[in-house]
Amino acid sequence: MLKPFYGLCFLFIGAAIFFPSAIRAQRPASPPAESVQTIPLNGDSWNFPPGKVEFLPAAPAMGGVAPQGPAMKIIDGKAGAVVAKNIDFSEGVIEFDIQPTDSNFASFYFHRQDARETECFYFRTGWGAGHPDIMEGVQYTPVIKGISCWNLMPHYQGNASFRQDGWNHVRIRITGRHMLIYVNSDNRPTLIIPILEGNATHGSFAFEGQMTVAHLTVRPIRPADNGIWNELEGYDPTDNDPRYLRHWQVSQTDTIPPGTDFGKNLLPGSQSVWSPVKSERRGLINLTRLFGGTFSPRHIVWLKTTLHADREWNYKLHLGFTNDVWVFLNGKYLYLDKNYYDEPSMKTPRARLSIENCSFNLPLKAGDNELLIGVGNDFFGWGIAARLDDNIGLKIE
């Protein structure tokens, strides 16, 4: 009779005989050296603010470890982006080592057309460094029309084990519009981005924030890079949820006069021009993509849709928004609220747009009901996401 230990050994050997490819896949061969492009970290290869960047002949050792080759040290994190010259990257694998010493953010931009259109992955060093379970340790956001959309997409964040007093390894794999990000991890992605949300699909690299960067390389996708995570490409967890209000009519923007919070004179009139707009992923009506954002003075835009109820009934609407909303149902005030970062009005999660922001009753009459929402903005991105608690007896436009 076999003892348990030997039984396990024979079980493992049997698995190795019948499934050799599964075991080999755990040890992928390194790509040929000639397929890896090393991006030079010297003054001739980057555009940078004078006196704000130091190029080191060798990466400094931290904790007895030093990456290969020279390094680039950004001394002043507030001086602006340091942009690579002669790079036009679309897809592949990007790898680099980083010591993110900034007290707030250490950012890596890719597909960078300019400061207005780019994609961004960044460390939130002020919260995440040394705290491997913090939800907001690392984040991704697109930059659209010069506006960082971090507050519209709270789902693109996660925890990561990284430190500020040593080197951290980052690997970013982009295939088409799908991205996997690994931070100090070889097997499990730290962030999975099913579809990149920016307007740009290719462009340069850039770093911003106080940090030291070493061993920046780019290589093509290899078969060994593929795995179960590819199956998530394009996945939207709300696709099968018909309770979201995804189709609206949108007005043009209007200015809210300085010193005014809201007045009924800002309501849309008979001369207002309306255009159809459909939600993006997770039910987001992304007004930043349509109009830009961070206006001074504040701007307002109106969204309207029709709900047809087969009876008089009280539904509940879950509404995500930023920054101000004024909600009217069949021409009457129903709800108003604000969602500003680091203010008493800040909604969960940390003033970012989510259907967790608020909920309220929606008393519908039998027949057609017009839902009209004014959305105000003066800080980063703006938009809404709306979902009913139930849609029995409803026809949603």
XYZ file of C-alpha atoms in Angstrom:
397
model
C 0.000 0.000 0.000
C 1.364 3.407 -0.958
C 1.824 6.006 1.739
C 0.140 9.402 1.025
C 3.436 11.113 0.155
C 4.372 8.550 -2.499
C 0.830 8.621 -3.847
C 1.156 12.334 -4.416
C 4.510 11.854 -6.139
C 3.048 9.317 -8.574
C 0.061 11.595 -9.178
C 2.402 14.498 -10.065
C 4.556 12.318 -12.341
C 1.434 11.019 -14.087
C 0.244 14.581 -14.667
C 3.633 15.481 -16.118
C 3.461 12.557 -18.542
C -0.048 13.283 -19.763
C 0.111 17.117 -19.673
C 3.707 18.066 -20.503
C 2.753 21.267 -22.333
C 0.985 22.655 -19.252
C 4.160 22.274 -17.202
C 6.413 23.712 -19.897
C 4.125 26.759 -20.168
C 5.112 27.778 -16.668
C 8.704 28.261 -17.819
C 8.445 30.230 -21.097
C 11.624 30.627 -23.065
C 13.149 34.097 -23.117
C 12.615 35.967 -26.387
C 15.610 36.231 -28.707
C 17.850 39.116 -27.712
C 17.571 40.746 -31.136
C 13.775 41.130 -30.729
C 14.152 43.264 -27.603
C 14.610 47.012 -28.155
C 16.293 48.879 -25.321
C 15.180 52.508 -25.128
C 18.255 54.665 -24.383
C 18.160 56.562 -21.114
C 20.317 59.524 -22.088
C 19.814 63.214 -22.711
C 19.743 62.842 -26.505
C 16.774 60.467 -26.460
C 14.300 62.436 -24.328
C 12.619 65.822 -24.212
C 12.717 67.154 -20.668
C 12.620 70.393 -18.658
C 16.174 71.760 -18.324
C 17.815 70.970 -15.012
C 14.990 68.679 -13.871
C 16.358 65.322 -15.043
C 19.637 63.573 -14.288
C 20.983 60.777 -16.505
C 23.117 58.260 -14.614
C 25.755 56.073 -16.302
C 24.689 53.107 -14.184
C 21.521 52.338 -12.266
C 22.183 52.713 -8.536
C 21.995 49.622 -6.357
C 19.136 49.582 -3.857
C 19.036 46.804 -1.309
C 21.984 45.208 -3.063
C 20.138 45.061 -6.405
C 20.728 47.189 -9.511
C 19.001 46.849 -12.923
C 21.081 46.608 -16.068
C 22.535 49.691 -17.735
C 22.091 53.427 -17.139
C 19.188 55.165 -15.426
C 17.106 58.315 -15.719
C 16.340 60.232 -12.525
C 13.526 62.788 -12.555
C 14.441 65.239 -9.810
C 11.412 67.537 -9.897
C 8.108 65.676 -10.112
C 6.134 68.846 -10.827
C 8.171 70.001 -13.801
C 6.109 68.155 -16.407
C 6.381 65.028 -18.506
C 9.714 63.644 -19.743
C 8.939 62.409 -23.273
C 10.832 59.844 -25.368
C 11.955 60.949 -28.823
C 11.422 58.902 -31.996
C 9.061 56.363 -30.406
C 5.766 55.329 -31.996
C 4.494 52.336 -30.039
C 1.152 50.608 -30.671
C 1.321 47.098 -29.180
C 3.833 44.738 -27.614
C 5.464 44.253 -24.226
C 6.963 47.202 -22.327
C 9.180 46.546 -19.323
C 11.068 48.832 -16.960
C 12.373 49.082 -13.427
C 11.279 52.024 -11.320
C 11.873 53.583 -7.951
C 8.803 55.875 -7.494
C 9.972 58.407 -4.920
C 7.254 61.001 -5.576
C 5.032 61.759 -2.594
C 1.857 61.621 -4.704
C 2.006 60.085 -8.186
C 4.568 58.403 -10.425
C 3.137 58.141 -13.943
C 4.004 56.299 -17.142
C 2.307 57.483 -20.354
C 2.026 55.452 -23.550
C 0.248 55.939 -26.890
C 1.119 59.581 -26.231
C 0.193 61.863 -29.098
C 0.612 64.951 -26.924
C -0.422 66.129 -23.466
C -4.081 66.124 -24.556
C -4.374 62.584 -25.926
C -2.592 59.711 -24.178
C -2.987 56.686 -21.902
C -1.583 56.607 -18.371
C -0.615 53.979 -15.795
C 0.526 55.323 -12.443
C 1.498 54.559 -8.874
C -0.370 56.367 -6.086
C 2.711 56.466 -3.914
C 1.176 58.548 -1.143
C -1.271 55.774 -0.285
C -0.058 52.577 -1.874
C 3.683 52.358 -1.197
C 4.343 49.743 1.445
C 0.641 48.891 1.708
C 0.077 45.884 -0.594
C -3.673 45.675 0.045
C -4.658 49.309 -0.645
C -7.320 49.341 -3.384
C -5.946 52.522 -5.002
C -2.271 51.531 -5.054
C -1.988 51.562 -8.859
C -4.383 52.991 -11.426
C -4.967 53.381 -15.161
C -6.730 56.264 -16.870
C -7.039 57.670 -20.366
C -6.354 61.361 -20.948
C -8.986 62.712 -23.333
C -8.939 66.285 -24.663
C -6.404 67.174 -21.986
C -8.531 65.771 -19.123
C -7.505 62.850 -16.940
C -10.577 60.627 -16.627
C -9.479 59.040 -13.332
C -12.721 60.100 -11.630
C -14.913 58.455 -14.286
C -13.385 54.979 -14.117
C -12.826 53.792 -10.535
C -12.786 50.150 -11.666
C -9.353 50.626 -13.274
C -7.354 50.382 -10.062
C -5.999 47.753 -7.716
C -3.570 46.802 -5.016
C 0.103 46.147 -5.668
C 3.122 45.374 -3.547
C 5.658 48.109 -4.306
C 8.164 50.181 -2.398
C 9.756 53.604 -2.639
C 13.144 52.677 -1.194
C 13.929 49.982 -3.772
C 13.441 48.852 -7.351
C 10.108 47.647 -8.683
C 9.615 45.800 -11.958
C 6.753 46.722 -14.303
C 5.650 44.721 -17.341
C 2.871 46.039 -19.591
C 1.473 43.834 -22.336
C -0.754 45.476 -24.952
C -2.510 43.534 -27.693
C -4.769 45.719 -29.784
C -6.906 47.543 -27.194
C -6.360 44.956 -24.452
C -3.793 45.556 -21.686
C -2.326 43.535 -18.827
C -0.120 45.221 -16.221
C 2.195 43.292 -13.901
C 3.879 45.000 -10.933
C 6.497 42.848 -9.203
C 4.599 39.819 -10.475
C 5.391 37.197 -13.097
C 2.143 35.283 -13.369
C -0.943 37.138 -12.159
C -1.750 40.566 -13.647
C -1.991 43.460 -11.214
C -4.476 45.236 -13.506
C -6.540 43.878 -16.397
C -7.818 46.506 -18.837
C -10.252 44.785 -21.238
C -10.348 47.768 -23.605
C -8.114 50.825 -23.481
C -10.382 53.847 -23.188
C -8.258 56.590 -24.769
C -8.629 58.086 -28.225
C -4.997 57.434 -29.213
C -3.926 53.958 -30.384
C -0.206 54.634 -30.840
C 2.392 57.150 -29.797
C 5.384 57.853 -27.600
C 6.319 57.076 -23.985
C 6.671 59.562 -21.139
C 7.321 59.591 -17.401
C 6.106 62.170 -14.897
C 6.727 62.460 -11.171
C 9.817 62.155 -9.026
C 11.370 58.759 -9.781
C 14.335 56.820 -11.100
C 13.812 54.595 -14.170
C 16.113 51.889 -15.523
C 16.172 49.153 -18.155
C 13.304 50.347 -20.355
C 12.670 47.808 -23.131
C 10.053 46.992 -25.764
C 9.532 43.696 -27.539
C 6.868 42.011 -29.700
C 4.197 39.717 -28.263
C 5.391 36.096 -28.000
C 3.252 32.941 -27.844
C 4.485 32.381 -24.299
C 2.890 35.722 -23.294
C -0.595 34.406 -23.995
C -2.732 32.801 -21.315
C -6.150 32.667 -19.745
C -6.203 36.453 -19.309
C -6.689 36.921 -23.068
C -10.191 35.515 -22.706
C -11.198 38.708 -20.902
C -10.523 40.991 -23.878
C -13.388 43.401 -24.352
C -15.320 42.066 -21.381
C -17.888 44.464 -19.875
C -19.460 43.042 -16.699
C -22.621 45.128 -17.265
C -23.301 43.906 -20.806
C -25.972 41.468 -19.645
C -27.720 43.939 -17.325
C -30.766 45.570 -19.008
C -31.444 47.850 -16.023
C -28.836 50.404 -17.182
C -30.096 53.511 -18.970
C -27.767 53.490 -21.955
C -29.523 55.658 -24.567
C -29.998 59.388 -24.041
C -30.377 62.654 -25.892
C -27.736 65.260 -25.066
C -27.851 69.036 -25.407
C -24.977 71.386 -26.120
C -23.075 72.825 -23.150
C -24.054 76.074 -21.466
C -22.149 78.291 -19.033
C -23.243 78.587 -15.419
C -22.736 82.265 -14.500
C -20.103 82.885 -11.794
C -21.657 83.082 -8.340
C -24.681 81.043 -9.418
C -25.252 77.477 -8.286
C -28.310 76.798 -10.424
C -31.345 78.567 -11.800
C -34.338 77.403 -13.794
C -33.216 79.730 -16.545
C -30.560 77.063 -17.263
C -33.217 74.485 -18.178
C -33.261 73.514 -21.849
C -35.809 75.379 -23.951
C -37.736 74.720 -27.115
C -34.770 75.928 -29.193
C -32.330 73.445 -27.632
C -30.567 71.136 -30.066
C -30.448 67.466 -29.040
C -28.218 64.666 -30.285
C -28.363 60.933 -29.493
C -25.649 59.545 -27.239
C -25.058 55.952 -26.204
C -23.246 54.861 -23.066
C -19.732 53.494 -23.072
C -18.642 50.524 -20.986
C -20.352 50.080 -17.588
C -23.173 52.382 -18.610
C -20.980 55.505 -18.611
C -22.197 58.582 -20.468
C -18.773 60.144 -20.935
C -19.289 63.874 -21.390
C -15.530 64.428 -21.335
C -15.171 62.555 -24.615
C -17.872 64.753 -26.128
C -17.019 68.162 -24.697
C -13.702 68.078 -22.784
C -13.821 69.216 -19.170
C -12.587 71.307 -16.216
C -14.339 74.495 -17.228
C -14.051 77.881 -15.616
C -16.700 79.090 -15.127
C -18.669 75.891 -14.657
C -20.534 74.350 -17.567
C -23.792 72.440 -17.642
C -25.190 69.953 -20.149
C -28.587 68.238 -20.234
C -29.387 64.563 -20.769
C -32.899 63.251 -21.311
C -34.510 59.875 -21.908
C -38.000 58.379 -21.866
C -39.230 55.545 -19.636
C -42.566 53.912 -20.520
C -44.257 52.269 -17.529
C -47.224 49.921 -17.879
C -48.537 51.121 -14.512
C -47.925 53.727 -11.843
C -45.025 52.442 -9.806
C -42.180 53.578 -7.569
C -38.765 52.447 -8.851
C -35.329 53.219 -7.442
C -32.604 54.826 -9.556
C -28.928 54.333 -8.740
C -26.977 57.272 -10.138
C -23.264 57.790 -10.540
C -22.219 61.334 -11.422
C -19.625 64.040 -11.275
C -19.678 66.901 -10.328
C -23.256 68.314 -9.977
C -26.642 66.877 -10.941
C -30.138 68.354 -11.127
C -32.764 65.695 -11.819
C -36.258 66.413 -13.130
C -39.030 63.875 -13.715
C -41.867 64.942 -16.008
C -40.834 68.579 -15.612
C -40.673 68.580 -11.790
C -37.719 68.698 -9.424
C -36.851 65.217 -8.176
C -33.260 65.251 -6.866
C -30.113 67.391 -6.739
C -26.654 66.613 -5.405
C -22.906 67.309 -5.610
C -19.853 65.065 -5.784
C -16.605 66.987 -5.254
C -13.272 65.501 -4.271
C -12.119 66.242 -0.715
C -15.323 68.137 0.090
C -18.117 67.198 2.525
C -20.249 66.344 -0.527
C -17.716 63.706 -1.678
C -19.448 60.430 -2.519
C -18.164 56.870 -2.211
C -15.757 55.893 -3.729
C -13.682 59.053 -3.097
C -15.709 61.294 -5.429
C -15.259 58.971 -8.400
C -18.209 58.226 -10.652
C -19.953 55.008 -9.631
C -23.520 53.815 -9.239
C -22.574 53.626 -5.549
C -22.694 57.462 -5.467
C -26.404 57.826 -4.682
C -29.878 56.364 -5.116
C -33.390 57.790 -4.885
C -36.993 56.913 -5.668
C -38.309 57.376 -9.194
C -42.131 57.625 -9.004
C -43.282 56.842 -12.541
C -46.794 57.342 -13.851
C -48.440 54.950 -16.266
C -47.311 55.771 -19.806
C -44.342 57.867 -20.927
C -42.093 59.593 -18.375
C -39.351 62.075 -19.280
C -36.230 61.858 -17.147
C -34.101 64.998 -17.482
C -30.696 65.355 -15.816
C -28.497 68.444 -15.777
C -24.810 67.692 -15.220
C -22.364 70.386 -14.082
C -18.575 70.297 -14.278
C -15.556 72.258 -13.145
C -13.144 69.519 -12.014
C -11.566 66.785 -14.190
C -13.955 64.502 -16.108
C -17.734 64.577 -16.014
C -20.590 62.252 -16.838
C -23.218 59.935 -15.394
C -24.108 56.250 -15.125
C -27.690 55.285 -14.256
C -29.212 51.917 -13.347
C -32.684 51.016 -12.106
C -33.160 48.535 -9.293
C -35.758 46.747 -11.427
C -37.180 47.013 -14.934
C -40.306 44.872 -14.677
C -43.143 46.685 -16.423
C -40.796 49.193 -18.051
C -39.804 49.937 -21.596
C -36.506 51.834 -21.610
C -35.798 54.124 -24.565
